[in-house]
Coordinates of N, CA, C and O in Angstrom, one line a residue:
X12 N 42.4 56.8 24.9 CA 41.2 57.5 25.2 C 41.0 57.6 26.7 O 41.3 56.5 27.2
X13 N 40.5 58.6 27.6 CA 40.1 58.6 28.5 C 38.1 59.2 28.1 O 37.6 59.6 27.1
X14 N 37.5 59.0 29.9 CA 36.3 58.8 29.6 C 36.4 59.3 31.3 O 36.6 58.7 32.4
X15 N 36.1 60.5 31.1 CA 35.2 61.5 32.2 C 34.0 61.3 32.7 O 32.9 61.5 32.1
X16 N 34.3 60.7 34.5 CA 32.6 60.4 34.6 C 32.9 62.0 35.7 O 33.9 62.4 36.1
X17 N 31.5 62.5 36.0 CA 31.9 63.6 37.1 C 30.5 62.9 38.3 O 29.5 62.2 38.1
X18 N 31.0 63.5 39.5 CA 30.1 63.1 40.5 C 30.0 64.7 41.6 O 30.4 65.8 41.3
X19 N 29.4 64.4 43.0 CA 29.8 65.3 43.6 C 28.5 66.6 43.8 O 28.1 67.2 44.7
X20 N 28.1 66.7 42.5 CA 26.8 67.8 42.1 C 25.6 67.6 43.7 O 25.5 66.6 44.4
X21 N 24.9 68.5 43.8 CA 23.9 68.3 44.3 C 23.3 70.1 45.0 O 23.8 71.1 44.6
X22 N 22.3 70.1 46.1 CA 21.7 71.1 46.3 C 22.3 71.9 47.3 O 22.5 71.4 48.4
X23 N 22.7 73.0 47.0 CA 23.7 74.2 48.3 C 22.7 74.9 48.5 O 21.6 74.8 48.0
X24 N 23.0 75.8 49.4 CA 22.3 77.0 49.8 C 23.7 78.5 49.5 O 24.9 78.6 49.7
X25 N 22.9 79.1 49.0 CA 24.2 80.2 48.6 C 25.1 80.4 49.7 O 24.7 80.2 50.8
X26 N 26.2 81.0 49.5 CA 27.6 80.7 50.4 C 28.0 79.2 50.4 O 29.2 79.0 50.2
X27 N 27.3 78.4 50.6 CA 27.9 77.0 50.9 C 29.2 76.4 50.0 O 30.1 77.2 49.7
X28 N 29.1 75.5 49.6 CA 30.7 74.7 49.3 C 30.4 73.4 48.6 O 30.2 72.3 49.2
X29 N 30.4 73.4 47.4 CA 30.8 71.9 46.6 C 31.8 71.2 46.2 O 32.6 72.1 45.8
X30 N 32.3 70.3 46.1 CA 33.8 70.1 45.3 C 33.1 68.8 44.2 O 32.1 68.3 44.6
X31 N 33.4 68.6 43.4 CA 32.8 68.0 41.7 C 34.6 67.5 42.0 O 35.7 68.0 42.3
X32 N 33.8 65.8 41.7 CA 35.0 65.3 41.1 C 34.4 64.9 39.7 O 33.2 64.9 39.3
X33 N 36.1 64.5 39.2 CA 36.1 64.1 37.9 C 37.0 62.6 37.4 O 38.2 62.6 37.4
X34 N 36.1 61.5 37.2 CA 37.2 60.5 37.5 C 37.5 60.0 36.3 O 36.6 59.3 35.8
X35 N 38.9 60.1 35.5 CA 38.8 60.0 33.9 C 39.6 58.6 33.8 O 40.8 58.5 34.2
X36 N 38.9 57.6 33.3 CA 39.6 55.9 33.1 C 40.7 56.2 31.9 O 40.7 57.2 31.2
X37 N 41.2 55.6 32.0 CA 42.4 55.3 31.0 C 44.0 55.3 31.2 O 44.3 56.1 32.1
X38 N 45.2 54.7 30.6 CA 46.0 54.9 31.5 C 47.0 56.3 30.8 O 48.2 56.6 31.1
X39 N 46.3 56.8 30.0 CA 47.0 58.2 29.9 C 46.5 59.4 30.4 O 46.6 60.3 29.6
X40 N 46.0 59.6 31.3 CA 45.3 60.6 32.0 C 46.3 62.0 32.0 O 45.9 63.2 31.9
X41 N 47.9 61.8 32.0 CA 48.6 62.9 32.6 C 49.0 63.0 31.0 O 50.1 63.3 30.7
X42 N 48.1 62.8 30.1 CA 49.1 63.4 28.9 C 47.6 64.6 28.5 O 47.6 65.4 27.5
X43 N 46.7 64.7 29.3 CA 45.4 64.8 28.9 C 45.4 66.2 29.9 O 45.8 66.3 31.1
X44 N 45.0 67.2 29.2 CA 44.6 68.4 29.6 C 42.9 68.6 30.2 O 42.0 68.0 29.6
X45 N 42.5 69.5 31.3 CA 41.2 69.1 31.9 C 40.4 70.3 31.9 O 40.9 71.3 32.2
X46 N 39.2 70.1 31.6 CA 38.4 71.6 32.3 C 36.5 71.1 32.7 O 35.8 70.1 32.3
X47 N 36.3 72.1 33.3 CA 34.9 72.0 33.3 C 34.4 73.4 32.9 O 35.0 74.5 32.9
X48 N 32.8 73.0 32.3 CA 32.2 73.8 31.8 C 30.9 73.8 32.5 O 30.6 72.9 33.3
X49 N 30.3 74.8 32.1 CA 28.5 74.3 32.8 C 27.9 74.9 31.8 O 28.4 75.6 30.9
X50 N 26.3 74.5 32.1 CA 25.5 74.7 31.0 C 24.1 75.1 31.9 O 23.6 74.1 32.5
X51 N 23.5 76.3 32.0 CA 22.4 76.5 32.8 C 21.3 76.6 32.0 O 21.6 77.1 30.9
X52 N 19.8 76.2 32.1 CA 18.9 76.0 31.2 C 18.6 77.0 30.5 O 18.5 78.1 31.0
X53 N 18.4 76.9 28.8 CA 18.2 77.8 28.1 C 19.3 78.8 28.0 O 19.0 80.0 27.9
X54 N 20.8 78.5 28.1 CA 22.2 79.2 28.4 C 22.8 77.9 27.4 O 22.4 76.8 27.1
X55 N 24.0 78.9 26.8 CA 24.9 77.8 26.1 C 26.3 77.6 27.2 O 26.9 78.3 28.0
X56 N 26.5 76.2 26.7 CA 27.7 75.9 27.5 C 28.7 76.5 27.7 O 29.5 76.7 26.8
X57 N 29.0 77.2 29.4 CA 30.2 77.9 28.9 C 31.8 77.6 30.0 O 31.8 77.2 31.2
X58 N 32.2 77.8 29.8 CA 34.3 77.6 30.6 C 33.8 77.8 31.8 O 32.9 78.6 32.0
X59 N 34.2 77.3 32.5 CA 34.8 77.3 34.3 C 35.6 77.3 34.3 O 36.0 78.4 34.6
X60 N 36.7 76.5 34.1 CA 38.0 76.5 34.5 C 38.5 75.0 33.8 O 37.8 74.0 33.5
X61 N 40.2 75.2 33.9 CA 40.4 74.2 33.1 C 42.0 74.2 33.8 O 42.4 75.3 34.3
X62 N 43.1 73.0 33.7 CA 44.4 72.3 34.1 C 45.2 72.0 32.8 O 44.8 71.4 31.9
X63 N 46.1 72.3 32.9 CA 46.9 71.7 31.8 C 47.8 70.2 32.2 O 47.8 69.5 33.2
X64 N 48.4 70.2 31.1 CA 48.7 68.6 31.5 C 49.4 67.9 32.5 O 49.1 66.9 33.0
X65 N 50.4 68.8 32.8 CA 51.0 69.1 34.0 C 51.2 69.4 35.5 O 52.0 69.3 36.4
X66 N 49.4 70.2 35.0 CA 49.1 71.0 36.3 C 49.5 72.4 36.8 O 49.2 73.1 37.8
X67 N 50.3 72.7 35.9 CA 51.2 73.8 36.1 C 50.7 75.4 36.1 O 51.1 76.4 36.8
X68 N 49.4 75.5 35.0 CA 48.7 76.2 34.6 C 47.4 76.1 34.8 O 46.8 75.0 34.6
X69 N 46.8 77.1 35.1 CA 45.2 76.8 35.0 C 44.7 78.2 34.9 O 45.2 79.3 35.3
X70 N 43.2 77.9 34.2 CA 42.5 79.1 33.6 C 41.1 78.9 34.0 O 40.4 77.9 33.7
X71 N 40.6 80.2 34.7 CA 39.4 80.3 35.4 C 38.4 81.7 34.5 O 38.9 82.7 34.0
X72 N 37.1 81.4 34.5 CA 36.7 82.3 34.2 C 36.3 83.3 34.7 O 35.9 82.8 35.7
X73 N 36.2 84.9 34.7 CA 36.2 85.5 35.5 C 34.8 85.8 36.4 O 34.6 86.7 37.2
X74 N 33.7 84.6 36.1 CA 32.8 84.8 37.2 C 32.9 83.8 38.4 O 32.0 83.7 39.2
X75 N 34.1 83.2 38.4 CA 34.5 82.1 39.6 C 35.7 82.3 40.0 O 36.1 81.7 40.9
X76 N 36.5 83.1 39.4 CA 37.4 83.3 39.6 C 37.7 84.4 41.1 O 37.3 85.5 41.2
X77 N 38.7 83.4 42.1 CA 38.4 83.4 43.6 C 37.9 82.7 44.5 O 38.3 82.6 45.6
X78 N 36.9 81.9 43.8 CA 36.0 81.1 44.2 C 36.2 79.9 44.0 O 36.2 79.0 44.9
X79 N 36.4 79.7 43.0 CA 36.5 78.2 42.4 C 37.8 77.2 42.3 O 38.7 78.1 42.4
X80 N 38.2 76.3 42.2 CA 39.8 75.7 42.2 C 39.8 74.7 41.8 O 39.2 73.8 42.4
X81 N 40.4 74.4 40.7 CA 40.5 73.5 39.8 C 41.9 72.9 40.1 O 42.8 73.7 40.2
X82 N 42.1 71.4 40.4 CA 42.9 70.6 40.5 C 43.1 69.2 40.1 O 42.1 68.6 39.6
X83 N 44.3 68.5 40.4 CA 44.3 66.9 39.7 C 45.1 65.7 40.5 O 46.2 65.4 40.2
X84 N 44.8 65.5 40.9 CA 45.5 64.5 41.3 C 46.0 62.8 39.8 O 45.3 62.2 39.0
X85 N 47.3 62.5 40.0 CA 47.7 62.1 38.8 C 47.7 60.3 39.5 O 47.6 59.3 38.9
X86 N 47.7 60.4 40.6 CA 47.3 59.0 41.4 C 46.1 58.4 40.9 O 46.0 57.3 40.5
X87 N 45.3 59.4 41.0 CA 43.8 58.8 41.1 C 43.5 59.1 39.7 O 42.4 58.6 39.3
X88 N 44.0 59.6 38.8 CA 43.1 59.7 37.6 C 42.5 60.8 37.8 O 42.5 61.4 36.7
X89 N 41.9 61.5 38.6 CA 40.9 62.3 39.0 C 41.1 64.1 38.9 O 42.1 64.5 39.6
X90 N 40.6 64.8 38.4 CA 40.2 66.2 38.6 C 39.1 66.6 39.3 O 38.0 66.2 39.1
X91 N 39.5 67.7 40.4 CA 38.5 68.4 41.3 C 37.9 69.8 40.8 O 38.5 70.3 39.9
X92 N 37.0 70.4 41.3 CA 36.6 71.6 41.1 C 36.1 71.7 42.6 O 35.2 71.1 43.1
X93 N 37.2 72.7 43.3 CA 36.3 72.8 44.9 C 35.5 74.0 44.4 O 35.9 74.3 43.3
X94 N 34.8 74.4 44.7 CA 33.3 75.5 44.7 C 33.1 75.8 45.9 O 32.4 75.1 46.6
X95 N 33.8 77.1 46.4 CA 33.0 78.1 47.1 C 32.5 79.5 47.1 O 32.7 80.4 46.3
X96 N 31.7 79.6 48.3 CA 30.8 81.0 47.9 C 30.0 80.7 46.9 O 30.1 81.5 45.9
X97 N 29.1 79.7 46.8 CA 28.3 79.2 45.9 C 27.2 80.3 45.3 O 26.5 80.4 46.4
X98 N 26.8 80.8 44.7 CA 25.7 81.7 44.3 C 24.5 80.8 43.6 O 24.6 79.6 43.3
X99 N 23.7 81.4 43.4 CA 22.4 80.9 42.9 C 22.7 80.9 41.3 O 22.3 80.0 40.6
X100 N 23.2 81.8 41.1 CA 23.5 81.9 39.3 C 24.7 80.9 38.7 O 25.1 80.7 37.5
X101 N 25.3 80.2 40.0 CA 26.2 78.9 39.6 C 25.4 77.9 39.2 O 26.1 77.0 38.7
X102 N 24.3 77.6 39.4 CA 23.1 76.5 39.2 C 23.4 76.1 37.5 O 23.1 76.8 36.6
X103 N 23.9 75.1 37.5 CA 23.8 74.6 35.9 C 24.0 72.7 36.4 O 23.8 72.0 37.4
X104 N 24.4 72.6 34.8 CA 24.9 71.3 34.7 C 26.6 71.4 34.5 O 27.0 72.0 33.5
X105 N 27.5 70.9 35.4 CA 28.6 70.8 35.0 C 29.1 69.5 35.0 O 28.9 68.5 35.7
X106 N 29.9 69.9 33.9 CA 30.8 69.1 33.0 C 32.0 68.8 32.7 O 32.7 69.8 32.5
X107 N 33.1 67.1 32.4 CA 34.1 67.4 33.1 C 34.7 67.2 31.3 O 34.2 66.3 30.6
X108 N 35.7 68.0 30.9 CA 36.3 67.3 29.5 C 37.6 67.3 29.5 O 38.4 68.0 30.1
X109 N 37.6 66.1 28.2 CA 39.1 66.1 28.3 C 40.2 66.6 26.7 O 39.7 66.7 25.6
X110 N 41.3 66.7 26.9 CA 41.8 67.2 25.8 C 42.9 67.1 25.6 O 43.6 67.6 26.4
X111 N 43.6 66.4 24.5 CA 44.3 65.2 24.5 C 45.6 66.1 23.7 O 46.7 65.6 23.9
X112 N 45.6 67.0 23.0 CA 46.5 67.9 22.3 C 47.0 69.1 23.0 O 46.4 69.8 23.8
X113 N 48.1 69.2 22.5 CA 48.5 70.5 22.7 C 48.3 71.8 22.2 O 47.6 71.9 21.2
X114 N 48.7 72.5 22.7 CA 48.6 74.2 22.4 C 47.5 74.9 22.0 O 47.6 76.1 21.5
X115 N 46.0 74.0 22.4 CA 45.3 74.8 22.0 C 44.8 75.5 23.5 O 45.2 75.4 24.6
X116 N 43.3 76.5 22.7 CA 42.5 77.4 24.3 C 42.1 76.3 24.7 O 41.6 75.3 24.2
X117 N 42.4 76.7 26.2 CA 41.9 75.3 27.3 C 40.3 76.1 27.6 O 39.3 75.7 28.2
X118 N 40.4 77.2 26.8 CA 38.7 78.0 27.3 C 37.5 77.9 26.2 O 36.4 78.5 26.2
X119 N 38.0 77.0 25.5 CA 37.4 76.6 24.1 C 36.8 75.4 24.1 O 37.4 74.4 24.2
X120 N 35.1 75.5 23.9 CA 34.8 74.0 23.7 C 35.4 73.2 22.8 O 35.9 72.1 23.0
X121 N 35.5 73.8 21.9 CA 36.1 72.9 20.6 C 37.6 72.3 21.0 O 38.2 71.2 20.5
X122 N 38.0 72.8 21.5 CA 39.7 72.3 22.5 C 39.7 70.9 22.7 O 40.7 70.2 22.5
X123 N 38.1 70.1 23.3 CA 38.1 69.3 24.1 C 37.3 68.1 23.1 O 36.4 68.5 22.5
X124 N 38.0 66.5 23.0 CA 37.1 65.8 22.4 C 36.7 64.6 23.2 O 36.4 63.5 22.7
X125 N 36.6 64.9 24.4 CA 35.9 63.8 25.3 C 34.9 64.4 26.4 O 35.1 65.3 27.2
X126 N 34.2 63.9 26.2 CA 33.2 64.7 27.8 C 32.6 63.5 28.6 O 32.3 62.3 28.3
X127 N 32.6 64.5 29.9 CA 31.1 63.4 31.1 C 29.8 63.9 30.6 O 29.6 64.8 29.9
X128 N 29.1 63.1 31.2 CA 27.3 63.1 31.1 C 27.1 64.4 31.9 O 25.9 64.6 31.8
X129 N 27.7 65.2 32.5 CA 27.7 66.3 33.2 C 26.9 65.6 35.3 O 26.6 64.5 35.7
X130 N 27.0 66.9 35.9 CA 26.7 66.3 37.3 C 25.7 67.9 37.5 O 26.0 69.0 37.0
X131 N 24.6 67.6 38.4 CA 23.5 68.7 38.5 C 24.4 69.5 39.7 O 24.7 68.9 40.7
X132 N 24.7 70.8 39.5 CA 24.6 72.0 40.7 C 23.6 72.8 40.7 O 23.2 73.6 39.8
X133 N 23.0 72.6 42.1 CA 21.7 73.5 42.5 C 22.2 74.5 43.6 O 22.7 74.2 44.6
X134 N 22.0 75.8 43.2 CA 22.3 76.8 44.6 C 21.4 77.7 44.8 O 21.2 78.7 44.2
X135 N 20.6 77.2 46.5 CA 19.8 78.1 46.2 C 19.3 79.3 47.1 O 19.7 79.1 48.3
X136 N 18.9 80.1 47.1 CA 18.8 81.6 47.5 C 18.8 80.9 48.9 O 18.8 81.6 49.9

């Protein structure tokens, strides 16, 4: 099992720049597929972007897509999301998960059976 904590969240001013890490314990991390989602109030949770096990592949959704970059380092355990060009409508709670199988949508909540407590992004006008 791994166990996604995320950190990194906090208050931008639109344009500005966050990077969200993701630090997942366990010592199978590289068999484990990654993504984050966010969840803005009164919104259902939805894909940002996500890594496959390898790293080889990655899938962004198309309102960050350009903007956003999802990465992993297999040293640390850890997955990034740099965030730039921050907008005000990026404002949620994001969230880091993990997913331990193959072949399914990495753009699918249901894909993933581990999650973090999520980390607050504020961006504001």
């Amino acid at each position: 099992q791994v166990q996604p904590v995320e950190s990194g969240g906090g208050l931008v001013q639109a344009g500005g720049s966050l990077r969200l890490t993701c630090a997942a314990s366990g010592r199978t991390f590289s068999t484990y597929a990654m993504g984050w989602f966010r969840q803005a109030p009164g919104k259902e949770r939805e894909f940002v972007a996500a890594i496959s096990r390898t790293g080889g592949i990655t899938y962004y959704a198309s309102s960050v897509k350009g903007r956003f970059t999802i990465s992993r380092d297999y040293a640390k355990n850890t997955v990034y999301l740099q965030m730039n060009s921050l907008k005000p409508e990026d404002t949620a709670v994001y969230y880091c998960a993990a997913d331990r199988n193959d072949g399914r949508d990495l753009r699918a909540r249901n894909a993933y059976e581990y999650w973090g407590q999520g980390t607050q992004v504020t961006v504001s006008s």
